[in-house]
mmCIF file of C-alpha atoms in Angstrom:
data_model
loop_
_atom_site.group_PDB
_atom_site.id
_atom_site.type_symbol
_atom_site.label_atom_id
_atom_site.label_comp_id
_atom_site.label_asym_id
_atom_site.label_seq_id
_atom_site.Cartn_x
_atom_site.Cartn_y
_atom_site.Cartn_z
ATOM 1 C CA ASP A 1 75.782 -14.417 175.795
ATOM 2 C CA ILE A 2 78.347 -12.704 176.194
ATOM 3 C CA GLN A 3 80.036 -14.049 179.604
ATOM 4 C CA MET A 4 81.419 -10.660 182.110
ATOM 5 C CA THR A 5 84.334 -11.503 184.383
ATOM 6 C CA GLN A 6 85.595 -9.766 187.147
ATOM 7 C CA SER A 7 88.243 -10.048 189.592
ATOM 8 C CA PRO A 8 88.331 -10.411 191.879
ATOM 9 C CA SER A 9 85.434 -10.971 193.937
ATOM 10 C CA SER A 10 86.482 -8.877 196.959
ATOM 11 C CA LEU A 11 89.107 -7.556 198.565
ATOM 12 C CA SER A 12 89.483 -5.226 201.165
ATOM 13 C CA ALA A 13 91.222 -1.738 201.556
ATOM 14 C CA SER A 14 91.533 1.744 203.176
ATOM 15 C CA VAL A 15 91.030 5.043 202.411
ATOM 16 C CA GLY A 16 93.536 6.550 200.303
ATOM 17 C CA ASP A 17 94.300 3.265 198.996
ATOM 18 C CA ARG A 18 94.381 2.652 194.724
ATOM 19 C CA VAL A 19 92.695 -0.102 194.184
ATOM 20 C CA THR A 20 92.156 -1.709 190.979
ATOM 21 C CA ILE A 21 89.217 -4.146 189.564
ATOM 22 C CA THR A 22 89.477 -6.020 186.300
ATOM 23 C CA CYS A 23 87.029 -7.158 184.125
ATOM 24 C CA ARG A 24 87.440 -10.334 180.887
ATOM 25 C CA ALA A 25 84.462 -11.054 178.400
ATOM 26 C CA SER A 26 84.076 -14.022 176.489
ATOM 27 C CA GLN A 27 84.768 -12.407 173.710
ATOM 28 C CA ASN A 28 85.684 -9.681 171.603
ATOM 29 C CA ILE A 29 83.402 -7.042 172.538
ATOM 30 C CA SER A 30 85.520 -3.858 171.886
ATOM 31 C CA ARG A 31 85.587 -0.887 173.903
ATOM 32 C CA TYR A 32 81.474 -1.650 174.978
ATOM 33 C CA LEU A 33 82.276 -2.062 178.386
ATOM 34 C CA ASN A 34 80.632 0.140 180.704
ATOM 35 C CA TRP A 35 81.652 0.273 184.980
ATOM 36 C CA TYR A 36 79.023 0.952 187.836
ATOM 37 C CA ARG A 37 79.086 1.300 191.691
ATOM 38 C CA GLN A 38 75.943 -0.231 194.238
ATOM 39 C CA LYS A 39 75.808 1.067 196.753
ATOM 40 C CA SER A 40 74.457 -0.744 199.564
ATOM 41 C CA GLY A 41 70.353 -0.635 199.324
ATOM 42 C CA THR A 42 70.678 2.023 196.423
ATOM 43 C CA ALA A 43 70.407 1.765 192.215
ATOM 44 C CA PRO A 44 73.320 0.640 190.154
ATOM 45 C CA ASN A 45 75.580 3.881 188.836
ATOM 46 C CA LEU A 46 77.285 4.929 185.472
ATOM 47 C CA LEU A 47 80.415 6.032 186.600
ATOM 48 C CA VAL A 48 82.714 5.114 183.360
ATOM 49 C CA TYR A 49 80.487 3.863 179.581
ATOM 50 C CA ALA A 50 82.840 2.156 176.245
ATOM 51 C CA ALA A 51 85.585 1.614 178.488
ATOM 52 C CA SER A 52 87.762 4.695 179.042
ATOM 53 C CA HIS A 53 84.679 7.776 178.992
ATOM 54 C CA LEU A 54 84.047 8.922 182.822
ATOM 55 C CA GLN A 55 79.591 10.027 183.067
ATOM 56 C CA SER A 56 79.363 13.560 183.313
ATOM 57 C CA GLY A 57 79.699 13.873 186.861
ATOM 58 C CA VAL A 58 81.634 11.175 188.491
ATOM 59 C CA PRO A 59 85.044 12.124 190.092
ATOM 60 C CA SER A 60 88.138 11.905 189.135
ATOM 61 C CA ARG A 61 89.636 9.459 191.426
ATOM 62 C CA PHE A 62 87.885 6.564 188.990
ATOM 63 C CA SER A 63 89.655 5.811 185.585
ATOM 64 C CA GLY A 64 88.495 2.997 182.371
ATOM 65 C CA SER A 65 90.485 1.616 180.748
ATOM 66 C CA GLY A 66 91.087 -2.012 178.008
ATOM 67 C CA SER A 67 90.229 -2.921 174.736
ATOM 68 C CA GLY A 68 89.216 -6.698 173.506
ATOM 69 C CA THR A 69 88.791 -9.234 176.824
ATOM 70 C CA ASN A 70 90.652 -7.391 179.338
ATOM 71 C CA PHE A 71 89.503 -4.175 180.976
ATOM 72 C CA THR A 72 90.288 -2.227 184.065
ATOM 73 C CA LEU A 73 88.956 0.560 186.335
ATOM 74 C CA THR A 74 91.178 2.284 188.547
ATOM 75 C CA ILE A 75 89.687 3.714 191.935
ATOM 76 C CA SER A 76 93.058 6.816 192.102
ATOM 77 C CA SER A 77 92.415 7.056 195.958
ATOM 78 C CA LEU A 78 88.962 5.144 197.741
ATOM 79 C CA GLN A 79 87.198 6.814 199.638
ATOM 80 C CA PRO A 80 84.423 6.278 201.817
ATOM 81 C CA GLU A 81 81.654 6.367 199.496
ATOM 82 C CA ASP A 82 83.716 4.354 197.320
ATOM 83 C CA PHE A 83 83.236 1.336 200.183
ATOM 84 C CA ALA A 84 80.610 -0.725 197.791
ATOM 85 C CA THR A 85 79.920 -2.731 195.034
ATOM 86 C CA PHE A 86 81.018 -2.689 191.373
ATOM 87 C CA TYR A 87 79.904 -4.219 188.755
ATOM 88 C CA CYS A 88 81.009 -3.794 184.836
ATOM 89 C CA GLN A 89 78.241 -4.751 181.808
ATOM 90 C CA GLN A 90 79.703 -5.066 177.905
ATOM 91 C CA SER A 91 76.722 -3.280 175.625
ATOM 92 C CA TYR A 92 78.541 -4.832 172.157
ATOM 93 C CA THR A 93 75.707 -6.904 171.447
ATOM 94 C CA SER A 94 72.334 -8.348 173.014
ATOM 95 C CA PRO A 95 71.868 -9.501 175.684
ATOM 96 C CA LEU A 96 73.433 -7.319 178.017
ATOM 97 C CA THR A 97 74.804 -9.130 180.201
ATOM 98 C CA PHE A 98 77.430 -8.670 183.849
ATOM 99 C CA GLY A 99 80.171 -9.374 185.568
ATOM 100 C CA GLN A 100 79.283 -10.648 189.162
ATOM 101 C CA GLY A 101 80.308 -7.652 191.472
ATOM 102 C CA THR A 102 83.523 -6.348 193.380
ATOM 103 C CA LYS A 103 82.537 -5.987 197.052
ATOM 104 C CA VAL A 104 84.881 -3.632 197.942
ATOM 105 C CA ASP A 105 84.704 -3.257 201.534
ATOM 106 C CA VAL A 106 86.899 -1.672 205.275
ATOM 107 C CA LYS A 107 90.021 -3.153 205.809
ATOM 108 C CA GLU B 1 66.696 15.669 187.186
ATOM 109 C CA VAL B 2 66.492 13.297 185.694
ATOM 110 C CA GLN B 3 63.880 10.783 187.878
ATOM 111 C CA LEU B 4 62.588 6.825 187.187
ATOM 112 C CA VAL B 5 60.487 5.915 189.702
ATOM 113 C CA GLU B 6 58.368 2.344 189.669
ATOM 114 C CA SER B 7 55.715 0.896 191.536
ATOM 115 C CA GLY B 8 53.474 -1.849 190.973
ATOM 116 C CA GLY B 9 55.881 -4.380 193.140
ATOM 117 C CA GLY B 10 55.089 -6.557 195.851
ATOM 118 C CA LEU B 11 54.260 -10.665 196.593
ATOM 119 C CA VAL B 12 52.366 -12.767 194.362
ATOM 120 C CA GLN B 13 51.416 -16.574 193.256
ATOM 121 C CA PRO B 14 52.954 -18.927 191.921
ATOM 122 C CA GLY B 15 51.722 -18.851 188.453
ATOM 123 C CA GLY B 16 50.421 -14.714 188.554
ATOM 124 C CA SER B 17 50.842 -11.663 186.808
ATOM 125 C CA LEU B 18 52.072 -8.425 187.769
ATOM 126 C CA ARG B 19 52.368 -5.199 186.100
ATOM 127 C CA LEU B 20 55.465 -3.005 187.085
ATOM 128 C CA SER B 21 55.279 0.384 185.930
ATOM 129 C CA CYS B 22 57.974 3.425 185.991
ATOM 130 C CA ALA B 23 57.561 7.216 185.648
ATOM 131 C CA ALA B 24 59.593 8.544 184.078
ATOM 132 C CA SER B 25 60.359 12.758 184.894
ATOM 133 C CA GLY B 26 63.442 15.090 184.579
ATOM 134 C CA PHE B 27 63.691 14.546 180.721
ATOM 135 C CA THR B 28 62.447 14.289 177.049
ATOM 136 C CA PHE B 29 61.444 10.574 178.355
ATOM 137 C CA ARG B 30 60.419 9.835 174.349
ATOM 138 C CA THR B 31 63.476 9.936 172.297
ATOM 139 C CA TYR B 32 64.610 7.470 175.176
ATOM 140 C CA GLU B 33 65.229 3.813 174.519
ATOM 141 C CA MET B 34 64.596 1.916 178.070
ATOM 142 C CA ASN B 35 65.224 -1.433 179.791
ATOM 143 C CA TRP B 36 64.267 -3.048 182.816
ATOM 144 C CA VAL B 37 67.176 -5.379 185.434
ATOM 145 C CA ARG B 38 66.630 -7.286 187.549
ATOM 146 C CA GLN B 39 68.700 -7.677 190.594
ATOM 147 C CA THR B 40 68.823 -10.846 192.959
ATOM 148 C CA PRO B 41 71.800 -12.074 195.980
ATOM 149 C CA GLY B 42 71.765 -15.282 193.706
ATOM 150 C CA LYS B 43 72.694 -14.042 189.836
ATOM 151 C CA GLY B 44 72.824 -10.974 190.241
ATOM 152 C CA LEU B 45 72.403 -7.752 187.698
ATOM 153 C CA GLU B 46 70.464 -8.828 185.087
ATOM 154 C CA TRP B 47 68.924 -7.596 182.599
ATOM 155 C CA LEU B 48 65.222 -8.401 180.674
ATOM 156 C CA SER B 49 64.157 -6.450 178.058
ATOM 157 C CA TYR B 50 64.637 -3.466 175.992
ATOM 158 C CA ILE B 51 62.218 -1.333 174.098
ATOM 159 C CA SER B 52 63.242 1.988 171.271
ATOM 160 C CA THR B 53 62.011 5.409 171.512
ATOM 161 C CA SER B 54 58.475 4.283 169.651
ATOM 162 C CA GLY B 55 57.891 1.301 171.044
ATOM 163 C CA SER B 56 57.386 -0.264 167.825
ATOM 164 C CA ASN B 57 60.959 -2.812 169.413
ATOM 165 C CA THR B 58 61.340 -4.901 171.936
ATOM 166 C CA ARG B 59 63.495 -7.428 172.539
ATOM 167 C CA TYR B 60 64.183 -10.071 175.951
ATOM 168 C CA ALA B 61 66.292 -12.539 178.092
ATOM 169 C CA ASP B 62 65.207 -15.725 176.882
ATOM 170 C CA SER B 63 64.749 -15.955 180.793
ATOM 171 C CA VAL B 64 61.550 -14.203 180.696
ATOM 172 C CA LYS B 65 60.700 -14.683 176.352
ATOM 173 C CA GLY B 66 57.105 -15.040 176.519
ATOM 174 C CA ARG B 67 55.735 -14.221 179.268
ATOM 175 C CA PHE B 68 56.746 -10.498 179.674
ATOM 176 C CA THR B 69 56.239 -7.796 177.610
ATOM 177 C CA ILE B 70 57.729 -4.830 178.020
ATOM 178 C CA SER B 71 55.566 -1.458 176.616
ATOM 179 C CA ARG B 72 55.857 2.389 176.924
ATOM 180 C CA ASP B 73 52.729 5.449 177.050
ATOM 181 C CA ASN B 74 54.627 8.358 175.682
ATOM 182 C CA ALA B 75 52.133 10.384 176.194
ATOM 183 C CA LYS B 76 52.080 9.619 179.561
ATOM 184 C CA ASN B 77 56.047 9.226 180.109
ATOM 185 C CA SER B 78 56.269 5.977 181.342
ATOM 186 C CA LEU B 79 57.402 2.187 181.466
ATOM 187 C CA TYR B 80 56.203 -0.946 182.268
ATOM 188 C CA LEU B 81 56.655 -4.664 182.106
ATOM 189 C CA GLN B 82 54.540 -6.762 182.001
ATOM 190 C CA MET B 83 54.639 -9.776 183.959
ATOM 191 C CA ASN B 84 52.248 -13.100 184.037
ATOM 192 C CA SER B 85 53.544 -17.036 184.500
ATOM 193 C CA LEU B 86 55.701 -15.952 187.376
ATOM 194 C CA ARG B 87 58.367 -18.104 189.101
ATOM 195 C CA ALA B 88 59.655 -18.198 191.831
ATOM 196 C CA GLU B 89 63.008 -18.218 190.460
ATOM 197 C CA ASP B 90 61.351 -14.696 189.200
ATOM 198 C CA THR B 91 60.998 -12.915 192.787
ATOM 199 C CA ALA B 92 64.025 -9.898 192.756
ATOM 200 C CA VAL B 93 63.967 -6.254 192.821
ATOM 201 C CA TYR B 94 63.241 -4.859 188.911
ATOM 202 C CA TYR B 95 64.542 -2.335 188.093
ATOM 203 C CA CYS B 96 63.264 0.038 185.123
ATOM 204 C CA ALA B 97 67.063 1.864 183.031
ATOM 205 C CA ARG B 98 66.840 4.700 180.535
ATOM 206 C CA GLN B 99 69.676 3.560 177.911
ATOM 207 C CA LEU B 100 72.167 6.580 176.967
ATOM 208 C CA GLY B 101 73.085 4.853 173.956
ATOM 209 C CA SER B 102 73.886 1.425 172.733
ATOM 210 C CA GLY B 103 73.553 0.127 175.962
ATOM 211 C CA VAL B 104 74.859 2.416 178.240
ATOM 212 C CA LEU B 105 72.353 2.295 181.294
ATOM 213 C CA ASP B 106 72.688 5.917 182.615
ATOM 214 C CA TYR B 107 69.548 6.195 184.935
ATOM 215 C CA TRP B 108 68.480 4.017 187.252
ATOM 216 C CA GLY B 109 65.079 4.124 189.231
ATOM 217 C CA GLN B 110 64.869 2.956 193.247
ATOM 218 C CA GLY B 111 63.199 -0.221 192.114
ATOM 219 C CA ALA B 112 60.803 -2.181 192.635
ATOM 220 C CA LEU B 113 61.062 -6.016 194.478
ATOM 221 C CA VAL B 114 58.798 -8.743 193.005
ATOM 222 C CA THR B 115 58.232 -11.702 195.771
ATOM 223 C CA VAL B 116 56.244 -15.274 194.145
ATOM 224 C CA SER B 117 55.420 -16.747 196.528
ATOM 225 C CA SER B 118 53.204 -19.286 197.731
#
């Protein structure tokens, strides 16, 4: 199975901050990388698919980049609703696998 | 509006069975592949199973292969997960998720809690 490793596991930030989360795959997954945000007590919500494509309705403060094994999710200006946990997920091959999550909390 | 609503969760004893349902609305269910994903505090998000639009093609995680069965009824706009031989480590919140394409999960249900305990 492909292992997905996110860093950091947690970070503290303030509203308006620029935040960057990284995700590394254990093998080349081309651009088959997706990002989700999960607010407390709710289901994950798709933000970015295919490494850099913003899902419909997702604010433009989110952006994704990368290919191969290294990927990045950037939030250009953190908003109150972004205090949540973010997950990467590879869709290159079955089984689909997720990173362990990055929790963003209030500094 | 796309909606996925899981039901059927609850408390079950080890070795027991449970059937989860996922009622879909707001989209043409029969044209979308579907998945089940679970979440535990310890193991995070874990993909469990996939089913093709017709139901003829299915895939499973090794952790549930032979114990869980995914199915769908396109006439009823419903997805199912039959869970047998349940273990304590199957305790989790179970989500159904619509597949946008190539493993991208674009809509998720609210989740159903399954607790396996004596």
